[in-house]
PDB file of C-alpha atoms and ligand atoms in Angstrom:
ATOM      1  CA  UNK A   1      18.639  -9.678  12.295  1.00 53.00           C
ATOM      2  CA  UNK A   2      18.738  -6.669   9.997  1.00 54.00           C
ATOM      3  CA  UNK A   3      21.477  -7.237   7.492  1.00 53.00           C
ATOM      4  CA  UNK A   4      22.466  -3.868   6.095  1.00 54.00           C
ATOM      5  CA  UNK A   5      23.190  -0.289   7.038  1.00 56.00           C
ATOM      6  CA  UNK A   6      23.649   1.314  10.424  1.00 66.00           C
ATOM      7  CA  UNK A   7      22.382   0.002  13.738  1.00 73.00           C
ATOM      8  CA  UNK A   8      18.773  -1.002  13.036  1.00 77.00           C
ATOM      9  CA  UNK A   9      15.911   0.892  14.492  1.00 93.00           C
ATOM     10  CA  UNK A  10      12.901  -0.952  15.823  1.00 98.00           C
ATOM     11  CA  UNK A  11       9.742   0.341  14.184  1.00 98.00           C
ATOM     12  CA  UNK A  12       6.096   0.306  15.140  1.00 98.00           C
ATOM     13  CA  UNK A  13       3.818  -0.602  12.231  1.00 98.00           C
ATOM     14  CA  UNK A  14       0.143   0.177  11.718  1.00 98.00           C
ATOM     15  CA  UNK A  15      -2.584  -0.556   9.165  1.00 98.00           C
ATOM     16  CA  UNK A  16      -5.256   2.146   8.947  1.00 98.00           C
ATOM     17  CA  UNK A  17      -8.484   1.182   7.210  1.00 98.00           C
ATOM     18  CA  UNK A  18     -10.284   3.996   5.419  1.00 98.00           C
ATOM     19  CA  UNK A  19     -12.761   2.421   2.967  1.00 96.00           C
ATOM     20  CA  UNK A  20     -14.646  -0.737   2.073  1.00 94.00           C
ATOM     21  CA  UNK A  21     -16.180  -2.443  -0.970  1.00 92.00           C
ATOM     22  CA  UNK A  22     -18.605  -5.369  -1.229  1.00 88.00           C
ATOM     23  CA  UNK A  23     -17.655  -7.789  -3.992  1.00 84.00           C
ATOM     24  CA  UNK A  24     -17.545 -11.436  -4.966  1.00 84.00           C
ATOM     25  CA  UNK A  25     -14.579 -13.807  -4.808  1.00 84.00           C
ATOM     26  CA  UNK A  26     -14.516 -14.231  -8.588  1.00 83.00           C
ATOM     27  CA  UNK A  27     -13.611 -10.533  -8.843  1.00 83.00           C
ATOM     28  CA  UNK A  28     -10.390 -11.091  -6.914  1.00 82.00           C
ATOM     29  CA  UNK A  29      -8.526 -13.827  -8.824  1.00 84.00           C
ATOM     30  CA  UNK A  30      -7.251 -14.675 -12.277  1.00 83.00           C
ATOM     31  CA  UNK A  31      -7.898 -18.324 -13.048  1.00 81.00           C
ATOM     32  CA  UNK A  32      -8.148 -21.198 -10.596  1.00 74.00           C
ATOM     33  CA  UNK A  33     -11.253 -22.988  -9.378  1.00 73.00           C
ATOM     34  CA  UNK A  34     -12.586 -20.357  -7.029  1.00 74.00           C
ATOM     35  CA  UNK A  35     -15.521 -21.145  -4.782  1.00 80.00           C
ATOM     36  CA  UNK A  36     -17.537 -17.993  -5.408  1.00 81.00           C
ATOM     37  CA  UNK A  37     -19.169 -16.036  -2.614  1.00 86.00           C
ATOM     38  CA  UNK A  38     -18.879 -12.654  -0.927  1.00 85.00           C
ATOM     39  CA  UNK A  39     -15.256 -11.556  -0.567  1.00 87.00           C
ATOM     40  CA  UNK A  40     -15.241  -7.892   0.434  1.00 90.00           C
ATOM     41  CA  UNK A  41     -12.294  -5.568   0.054  1.00 93.00           C
ATOM     42  CA  UNK A  42     -10.883  -3.157   2.620  1.00 96.00           C
ATOM     43  CA  UNK A  43      -8.738  -0.136   1.767  1.00 97.00           C
ATOM     44  CA  UNK A  44      -5.763   0.821   3.912  1.00 98.00           C
ATOM     45  CA  UNK A  45      -2.901   3.194   4.346  1.00 98.00           C
ATOM     46  CA  UNK A  46       0.001   2.173   6.604  1.00 98.00           C
ATOM     47  CA  UNK A  47       2.375   3.985   8.913  1.00 98.00           C
ATOM     48  CA  UNK A  48       5.668   3.064  10.552  1.00 98.00           C
ATOM     49  CA  UNK A  49       7.263   4.981  13.392  1.00 98.00           C
ATOM     50  CA  UNK A  50      10.537   4.792  15.275  1.00 97.00           C
ATOM     51  CA  UNK A  51      10.957   7.561  17.823  1.00 95.00           C
ATOM     52  CA  UNK A  52      10.512  10.825  15.956  1.00 95.00           C
ATOM     53  CA  UNK A  53      10.871   9.171  12.522  1.00 97.00           C
ATOM     54  CA  UNK A  54       7.578   8.554  10.722  1.00 98.00           C
ATOM     55  CA  UNK A  55       6.917   7.153   7.252  1.00 98.00           C
ATOM     56  CA  UNK A  56       3.400   6.932   5.859  1.00 98.00           C
ATOM     57  CA  UNK A  57       2.814   4.317   3.172  1.00 98.00           C
ATOM     58  CA  UNK A  58       0.178   5.380   0.605  1.00 98.00           C
ATOM     59  CA  UNK A  59      -2.382   8.149   0.882  1.00 98.00           C
ATOM     60  CA  UNK A  60      -5.745   6.513   0.074  1.00 98.00           C
ATOM     61  CA  UNK A  61      -8.667   8.297  -1.590  1.00 97.00           C
ATOM     62  CA  UNK A  62     -11.215  10.815  -0.353  1.00 96.00           C
ATOM     63  CA  UNK A  63     -15.011  10.868  -0.107  1.00 96.00           C
ATOM     64  CA  UNK A  64     -15.516  12.340  -3.603  1.00 96.00           C
ATOM     65  CA  UNK A  65     -13.447   9.592  -5.270  1.00 97.00           C
ATOM     66  CA  UNK A  66     -15.253   6.961  -3.189  1.00 96.00           C
ATOM     67  CA  UNK A  67     -18.552   8.239  -4.567  1.00 96.00           C
ATOM     68  CA  UNK A  68     -17.217   8.308  -8.129  1.00 95.00           C
ATOM     69  CA  UNK A  69     -15.869   4.740  -7.872  1.00 94.00           C
ATOM     70  CA  UNK A  70     -18.762   3.270  -5.847  1.00 94.00           C
ATOM     71  CA  UNK A  71     -16.685   2.561  -2.722  1.00 95.00           C
ATOM     72  CA  UNK A  72     -17.760   3.135   0.880  1.00 95.00           C
ATOM     73  CA  UNK A  73     -15.574   5.776   2.493  1.00 96.00           C
ATOM     74  CA  UNK A  74     -15.241   5.243   6.250  1.00 96.00           C
ATOM     75  CA  UNK A  75     -12.686   7.754   7.549  1.00 95.00           C
ATOM     76  CA  UNK A  76     -10.168  10.152   6.089  1.00 97.00           C
ATOM     77  CA  UNK A  77      -6.782   8.387   6.369  1.00 98.00           C
ATOM     78  CA  UNK A  78      -5.536  11.497   8.200  1.00 98.00           C
ATOM     79  CA  UNK A  79      -8.102  10.933  10.942  1.00 97.00           C
ATOM     80  CA  UNK A  80      -6.751   7.414  11.533  1.00 98.00           C
ATOM     81  CA  UNK A  81      -3.187   8.719  11.638  1.00 98.00           C
ATOM     82  CA  UNK A  82      -4.122  11.320  14.268  1.00 98.00           C
ATOM     83  CA  UNK A  83      -5.597   8.536  16.407  1.00 97.00           C
ATOM     84  CA  UNK A  84      -2.113   7.060  16.737  1.00 97.00           C
ATOM     85  CA  UNK A  85      -0.452  10.417  17.345  1.00 97.00           C
ATOM     86  CA  UNK A  86       0.718  11.148  13.799  1.00 98.00           C
ATOM     87  CA  UNK A  87      -0.191  14.625  12.583  1.00 98.00           C
ATOM     88  CA  UNK A  88      -0.421  14.510   8.760  1.00 98.00           C
ATOM     89  CA  UNK A  89       0.667  18.131   8.361  1.00 98.00           C
ATOM     90  CA  UNK A  90       3.985  17.251  10.070  1.00 98.00           C
ATOM     91  CA  UNK A  91       4.734  14.031   8.154  1.00 98.00           C
ATOM     92  CA  UNK A  92       8.082  14.301   6.366  1.00 98.00           C
ATOM     93  CA  UNK A  93       8.034  11.142   4.233  1.00 98.00           C
ATOM     94  CA  UNK A  94       5.370   9.308   2.245  1.00 98.00           C
ATOM     95  CA  UNK A  95       6.131   6.093   0.364  1.00 98.00           C
ATOM     96  CA  UNK A  96       3.745   5.545  -2.547  1.00 98.00           C
ATOM     97  CA  UNK A  97       3.533   1.828  -3.305  1.00 98.00           C
ATOM     98  CA  UNK A  98       2.027   2.595  -6.716  1.00 98.00           C
ATOM     99  CA  UNK A  99      -0.062   5.305  -8.355  1.00 98.00           C
ATOM    100  CA  UNK A 100      -3.482   3.588  -8.494  1.00 98.00           C
ATOM    101  CA  UNK A 101      -6.343   5.821  -7.344  1.00 97.00           C
ATOM    102  CA  UNK A 102      -6.772   3.986  -4.035  1.00 97.00           C
ATOM    103  CA  UNK A 103      -3.124   4.549  -3.071  1.00 98.00           C
ATOM    104  CA  UNK A 104      -2.258   8.063  -4.245  1.00 98.00           C
ATOM    105  CA  UNK A 105      -5.191  10.425  -3.550  1.00 98.00           C
ATOM    106  CA  UNK A 106      -5.708  12.993  -0.764  1.00 98.00           C
ATOM    107  CA  UNK A 107      -3.122  15.236  -2.432  1.00 97.00           C
ATOM    108  CA  UNK A 108      -3.099  17.998   0.185  1.00 96.00           C
ATOM    109  CA  UNK A 109      -3.025  15.794   3.277  1.00 98.00           C
ATOM    110  CA  UNK A 110       0.775  15.834   3.689  1.00 98.00           C
ATOM    111  CA  UNK A 111       1.785  19.384   2.728  1.00 98.00           C
ATOM    112  CA  UNK A 112       5.454  19.155   3.736  1.00 98.00           C
ATOM    113  CA  UNK A 113       6.169  15.507   2.917  1.00 98.00           C
ATOM    114  CA  UNK A 114       8.647  14.163   0.401  1.00 98.00           C
ATOM    115  CA  UNK A 115       7.106  11.404  -1.739  1.00 98.00           C
ATOM    116  CA  UNK A 116       8.995   8.220  -2.632  1.00 98.00           C
ATOM    117  CA  UNK A 117       8.023   6.443  -5.859  1.00 98.00           C
ATOM    118  CA  UNK A 118       9.642   4.022  -8.284  1.00 98.00           C
ATOM    119  CA  UNK A 119      10.959   5.381 -11.604  1.00 98.00           C
ATOM    120  CA  UNK A 120       8.971   2.775 -13.490  1.00 98.00           C
ATOM    121  CA  UNK A 121       5.679   3.705 -11.852  1.00 98.00           C
ATOM    122  CA  UNK A 122       5.840   7.335 -12.970  1.00 98.00           C
ATOM    123  CA  UNK A 123       6.985   6.253 -16.435  1.00 98.00           C
ATOM    124  CA  UNK A 124       4.033   3.870 -16.538  1.00 98.00           C
ATOM    125  CA  UNK A 125       1.310   6.313 -15.493  1.00 98.00           C
ATOM    126  CA  UNK A 126       2.586   9.110 -17.759  1.00 98.00           C
ATOM    127  CA  UNK A 127       3.612   7.008 -20.758  1.00 98.00           C
ATOM    128  CA  UNK A 128       2.343   5.061 -23.730  1.00 98.00           C
ATOM    129  CA  UNK A 129       0.422   2.367 -21.842  1.00 97.00           C
ATOM    130  CA  UNK A 130      -1.978   5.056 -20.661  1.00 98.00           C
ATOM    131  CA  UNK A 131      -3.190   5.443 -24.250  1.00 98.00           C
ATOM    132  CA  UNK A 132      -5.198   2.257 -23.486  1.00 97.00           C
ATOM    133  CA  UNK A 133      -8.429   2.918 -21.590  1.00 96.00           C
ATOM    134  CA  UNK A 134      -8.172  -0.461 -19.827  1.00 94.00           C
ATOM    135  CA  UNK A 135      -4.718   0.445 -18.484  1.00 95.00           C
ATOM    136  CA  UNK A 136      -5.883   3.868 -17.287  1.00 96.00           C
ATOM    137  CA  UNK A 137      -8.814   2.435 -15.348  1.00 95.00           C
ATOM    138  CA  UNK A 138      -7.195   2.193 -11.883  1.00 96.00           C
ATOM    139  CA  UNK A 139      -5.421   5.540 -12.286  1.00 98.00           C
ATOM    140  CA  UNK A 140      -6.875   8.996 -11.754  1.00 97.00           C
ATOM    141  CA  UNK A 141      -5.419  11.826 -13.845  1.00 98.00           C
ATOM    142  CA  UNK A 142      -5.689  14.181 -10.849  1.00 98.00           C
ATOM    143  CA  UNK A 143      -3.430  11.908  -8.774  1.00 98.00           C
ATOM    144  CA  UNK A 144      -0.852  11.737 -11.542  1.00 98.00           C
ATOM    145  CA  UNK A 145      -0.942  15.529 -12.092  1.00 98.00           C
ATOM    146  CA  UNK A 146      -0.656  16.133  -8.344  1.00 98.00           C
ATOM    147  CA  UNK A 147       2.472  13.977  -8.251  1.00 98.00           C
ATOM    148  CA  UNK A 148       3.961  15.825 -11.226  1.00 98.00           C
ATOM    149  CA  UNK A 149       3.310  19.109  -9.382  1.00 98.00           C
ATOM    150  CA  UNK A 150       5.056  17.746  -6.304  1.00 98.00           C
ATOM    151  CA  UNK A 151       7.941  16.697  -8.528  1.00 98.00           C
ATOM    152  CA  UNK A 152       8.278  20.255  -9.826  1.00 98.00           C
ATOM    153  CA  UNK A 153       8.005  21.480  -6.253  1.00 98.00           C
ATOM    154  CA  UNK A 154      11.089  19.445  -5.366  1.00 98.00           C
ATOM    155  CA  UNK A 155       9.141  16.973  -3.228  1.00 98.00           C
ATOM    156  CA  UNK A 156       9.605  13.654  -5.052  1.00 98.00           C
ATOM    157  CA  UNK A 157      12.429  11.130  -4.657  1.00 98.00           C
ATOM    158  CA  UNK A 158      12.655   8.379  -7.259  1.00 98.00           C
ATOM    159  CA  UNK A 159      13.845   4.869  -6.516  1.00 98.00           C
ATOM    160  CA  UNK A 160      15.008   2.322  -9.071  1.00 98.00           C
ATOM    161  CA  UNK A 161      14.618  -1.085  -7.462  1.00 98.00           C
ATOM    162  CA  UNK A 162      15.357  -1.681  -3.788  1.00 98.00           C
ATOM    163  CA  UNK A 163      16.437   1.151  -1.494  1.00 98.00           C
ATOM    164  CA  UNK A 164      17.060   1.654   2.228  1.00 97.00           C
ATOM    165  CA  UNK A 165      14.984   4.535   3.578  1.00 97.00           C
ATOM    166  CA  UNK A 166      16.321   4.427   7.148  1.00 96.00           C
ATOM    167  CA  UNK A 167      17.981   1.710   9.243  1.00 96.00           C
ATOM    168  CA  UNK A 168      15.495  -1.161   9.361  1.00 96.00           C
ATOM    169  CA  UNK A 169      13.220   0.322   6.702  1.00 98.00           C
ATOM    170  CA  UNK A 170      13.462  -0.310   2.957  1.00 98.00           C
ATOM    171  CA  UNK A 171      11.441  -0.329  -0.255  1.00 98.00           C
ATOM    172  CA  UNK A 172      11.500  -3.247  -2.705  1.00 98.00           C
ATOM    173  CA  UNK A 173      10.531  -3.143  -6.345  1.00 98.00           C
ATOM    174  CA  UNK A 174       7.997  -5.769  -7.367  1.00 97.00           C
ATOM    175  CA  UNK A 175       6.133  -4.577 -10.454  1.00 97.00           C
ATOM    176  CA  UNK A 176       3.423  -7.057 -11.448  1.00 96.00           C
ATOM    177  CA  UNK A 177       0.114  -5.483 -10.423  1.00 96.00           C
ATOM    178  CA  UNK A 178       1.413  -2.108 -11.620  1.00 97.00           C
ATOM    179  CA  UNK A 179       4.632  -1.602 -13.584  1.00 98.00           C
ATOM    180  CA  UNK A 180       6.446   0.171 -10.752  1.00 98.00           C
ATOM    181  CA  UNK A 181       4.814  -1.321  -7.652  1.00 98.00           C
ATOM    182  CA  UNK A 182       7.042  -1.366  -4.562  1.00 98.00           C
ATOM    183  CA  UNK A 183       6.535  -2.939  -1.146  1.00 98.00           C
ATOM    184  CA  UNK A 184       8.000  -1.942   2.210  1.00 98.00           C
ATOM    185  CA  UNK A 185      10.064  -4.033   4.621  1.00 98.00           C
ATOM    186  CA  UNK A 186      10.378  -2.927   8.226  1.00 98.00           C
ATOM    187  CA  UNK A 187      12.239  -4.237  11.286  1.00 98.00           C
ATOM    188  CA  UNK A 188       9.895  -4.562  14.256  1.00 98.00           C
ATOM    189  CA  UNK A 189       9.979  -6.085  17.734  1.00 97.00           C
ATOM    190  CA  UNK A 190       8.613  -9.312  16.175  1.00 97.00           C
ATOM    191  CA  UNK A 191      11.063  -9.345  13.271  1.00 97.00           C
ATOM    192  CA  UNK A 192      10.863  -8.405   9.591  1.00 98.00           C
ATOM    193  CA  UNK A 193       7.389  -7.333   8.521  1.00 98.00           C
ATOM    194  CA  UNK A 194       6.557  -6.740   4.852  1.00 98.00           C
ATOM    195  CA  UNK A 195       3.874  -4.209   4.002  1.00 98.00           C
ATOM    196  CA  UNK A 196       3.040  -5.808   0.674  1.00 98.00           C
ATOM    197  CA  UNK A 197       0.434  -3.269  -0.423  1.00 97.00           C
ATOM    198  CA  UNK A 198      -0.912  -4.600  -3.736  1.00 97.00           C
ATOM    199  CA  UNK A 199       1.970  -7.011  -4.222  1.00 97.00           C
ATOM    200  CA  UNK A 200      -0.713  -9.192  -2.577  1.00 97.00           C
ATOM    201  CA  UNK A 201      -4.305  -7.961  -2.368  1.00 96.00           C
ATOM    202  CA  UNK A 202      -5.461 -10.836  -0.133  1.00 95.00           C
ATOM    203  CA  UNK A 203      -3.737 -13.600   1.811  1.00 96.00           C
ATOM    204  CA  UNK A 204      -5.583 -15.923  -0.586  1.00 94.00           C
ATOM    205  CA  UNK A 205      -3.838 -14.475  -3.672  1.00 94.00           C
ATOM    206  CA  UNK A 206      -0.534 -15.576  -2.175  1.00 95.00           C
ATOM    207  CA  UNK A 207      -1.795 -18.866  -0.733  1.00 94.00           C
ATOM    208  CA  UNK A 208      -3.417 -19.949  -4.014  1.00 93.00           C
ATOM    209  CA  UNK A 209      -0.742 -18.434  -6.227  1.00 93.00           C
ATOM    210  CA  UNK A 210      -3.432 -16.583  -8.191  1.00 90.00           C
ATOM    211  CA  UNK A 211      -3.002 -12.956  -9.244  1.00 89.00           C
ATOM    212  CA  UNK A 212      -5.593 -10.235  -8.775  1.00 88.00           C
ATOM    213  CA  UNK A 213      -7.452  -9.515 -12.049  1.00 87.00           C
ATOM    214  CA  UNK A 214      -6.083  -6.050 -12.682  1.00 88.00           C
ATOM    215  CA  UNK A 215      -2.462  -6.923 -13.319  1.00 92.00           C
ATOM    216  CA  UNK A 216       0.147  -5.433 -15.629  1.00 95.00           C
ATOM    217  CA  UNK A 217       2.295  -8.579 -15.559  1.00 95.00           C
ATOM    218  CA  UNK A 218       1.091 -11.847 -14.046  1.00 95.00           C
ATOM    219  CA  UNK A 219       4.541 -13.452 -13.934  1.00 96.00           C
ATOM    220  CA  UNK A 220       6.016 -10.563 -11.948  1.00 97.00           C
ATOM    221  CA  UNK A 221       3.020 -10.660  -9.598  1.00 96.00           C
ATOM    222  CA  UNK A 222       3.693 -14.329  -8.823  1.00 96.00           C
ATOM    223  CA  UNK A 223       7.401 -13.580  -8.377  1.00 97.00           C
ATOM    224  CA  UNK A 224       6.329 -10.818  -5.980  1.00 97.00           C
ATOM    225  CA  UNK A 225       4.618 -13.363  -3.696  1.00 97.00           C
ATOM    226  CA  UNK A 226       7.891 -15.271  -3.580  1.00 97.00           C
ATOM    227  CA  UNK A 227       9.881 -12.074  -2.901  1.00 97.00           C
ATOM    228  CA  UNK A 228       7.546 -11.086  -0.052  1.00 98.00           C
ATOM    229  CA  UNK A 229       8.102 -14.499   1.547  1.00 97.00           C
ATOM    230  CA  UNK A 230      11.865 -14.101   1.241  1.00 98.00           C
ATOM    231  CA  UNK A 231      11.832 -10.659   2.831  1.00 98.00           C
ATOM    232  CA  UNK A 232       9.426 -11.421   5.690  1.00 98.00           C
ATOM    233  CA  UNK A 233      10.234 -13.576   8.717  1.00 97.00           C
ATOM    234  CA  UNK A 234       7.175 -15.772   8.024  1.00 96.00           C
ATOM    235  CA  UNK A 235       3.933 -15.704   6.069  1.00 95.00           C
ATOM    236  CA  UNK A 236       2.368 -14.123   9.165  1.00 96.00           C
ATOM    237  CA  UNK A 237       4.739 -11.196   8.715  1.00 98.00           C
ATOM    238  CA  UNK A 238       3.306 -10.293   5.278  1.00 98.00           C
ATOM    239  CA  UNK A 239       0.526  -7.698   5.305  1.00 98.00           C
ATOM    240  CA  UNK A 240      -1.671  -7.826   2.172  1.00 98.00           C
ATOM    241  CA  UNK A 241      -3.013  -4.588   0.730  1.00 98.00           C
ATOM    242  CA  UNK A 242      -6.768  -5.118   0.821  1.00 97.00           C
ATOM    243  CA  UNK A 243      -7.670  -8.065   3.043  1.00 97.00           C
ATOM    244  CA  UNK A 244     -10.324  -7.538   5.790  1.00 96.00           C
ATOM    245  CA  UNK A 245      -8.532 -10.417   7.575  1.00 96.00           C
ATOM    246  CA  UNK A 246      -5.776  -7.966   8.579  1.00 97.00           C
ATOM    247  CA  UNK A 247      -8.079  -6.340  11.138  1.00 97.00           C
ATOM    248  CA  UNK A 248      -9.060  -9.790  12.455  1.00 96.00           C
ATOM    249  CA  UNK A 249      -5.531 -11.178  12.741  1.00 97.00           C
ATOM    250  CA  UNK A 250      -3.927  -8.144  14.362  1.00 97.00           C
ATOM    251  CA  UNK A 251      -4.933  -6.316  17.538  1.00 97.00           C
ATOM    252  CA  UNK A 252      -6.430  -2.866  17.395  1.00 97.00           C
ATOM    253  CA  UNK A 253      -4.007  -0.033  18.122  1.00 97.00           C
ATOM    254  CA  UNK A 254      -6.124   1.159  21.042  1.00 95.00           C
ATOM    255  CA  UNK A 255      -9.582   1.475  22.546  1.00 94.00           C
ATOM    256  CA  UNK A 256     -12.137   2.631  19.992  1.00 95.00           C
ATOM    257  CA  UNK A 257      -9.868   1.741  17.051  1.00 97.00           C
ATOM    258  CA  UNK A 258     -11.290  -1.738  16.438  1.00 95.00           C
ATOM    259  CA  UNK A 259     -12.114  -2.272  12.733  1.00 94.00           C
ATOM    260  CA  UNK A 260     -10.063   0.859  12.032  1.00 97.00           C
ATOM    261  CA  UNK A 261      -6.398   0.857  13.078  1.00 98.00           C
ATOM    262  CA  UNK A 262      -4.437  -2.382  13.645  1.00 98.00           C
ATOM    263  CA  UNK A 263      -1.044  -2.795  15.236  1.00 98.00           C
ATOM    264  CA  UNK A 264       1.124  -4.990  12.986  1.00 98.00           C
ATOM    265  CA  UNK A 265       4.320  -5.197  15.013  1.00 97.00           C
TER     266      UNK A 265
HETATM  267 ZN1   ZN B   1      -5.084  -1.162  -4.284  1.00 66.50          ZN
END
């Protein structure tokens, strides 16, 4: 049962796929004896809802960024949200797991939302590590500037570590893949679900104990797998950030949403 705070709410949870990338398995692991072969990557945003309360997790990227980065854009994340009755222009809260380009684009999609980020993530993407081209690679300056503008518009809340967002909904600092990466834990009708985002790119990263190649700190990434397992009711309650398996393991959220929106709760 939920352990802290007021009476828990039961939340619905959704994964919304918006883009795709063909790649090989060797591109997805550090170390290990990987049997190489195609291992494509999906791109998601997530949403949780309890009555009138809605939190969107991450904002994805748009068509122009997909073109620039050689990814296949499938749908605007906002289109997927509308399919499950969430109007982006009305969304009040967006949790940003980390500031990488595939998680923090589409700057105008949520015009009234407050954005929740970790202190360390904003320090990271605006600080000395960004003097290294290799560290900047997964960031886009426009995303960072857009977040700074939101900050000066009074629309950013910083978190330092773990924080309860609402009864049955919390963020948890992980670091690892990015210095200030956070994941989301949510109480659902099937128990505690962890939206790991890039705390685990694929189920296989966790199962093999092998980090994804772009990683700020490998040790913290591996600790993050352990933390996700502690916070979730089982391994089947952990939702990785980029695994096409998610849409195979979980039912679609409705007719016509197959391969697009999955119901995670
Ligand atoms: Zn990512």
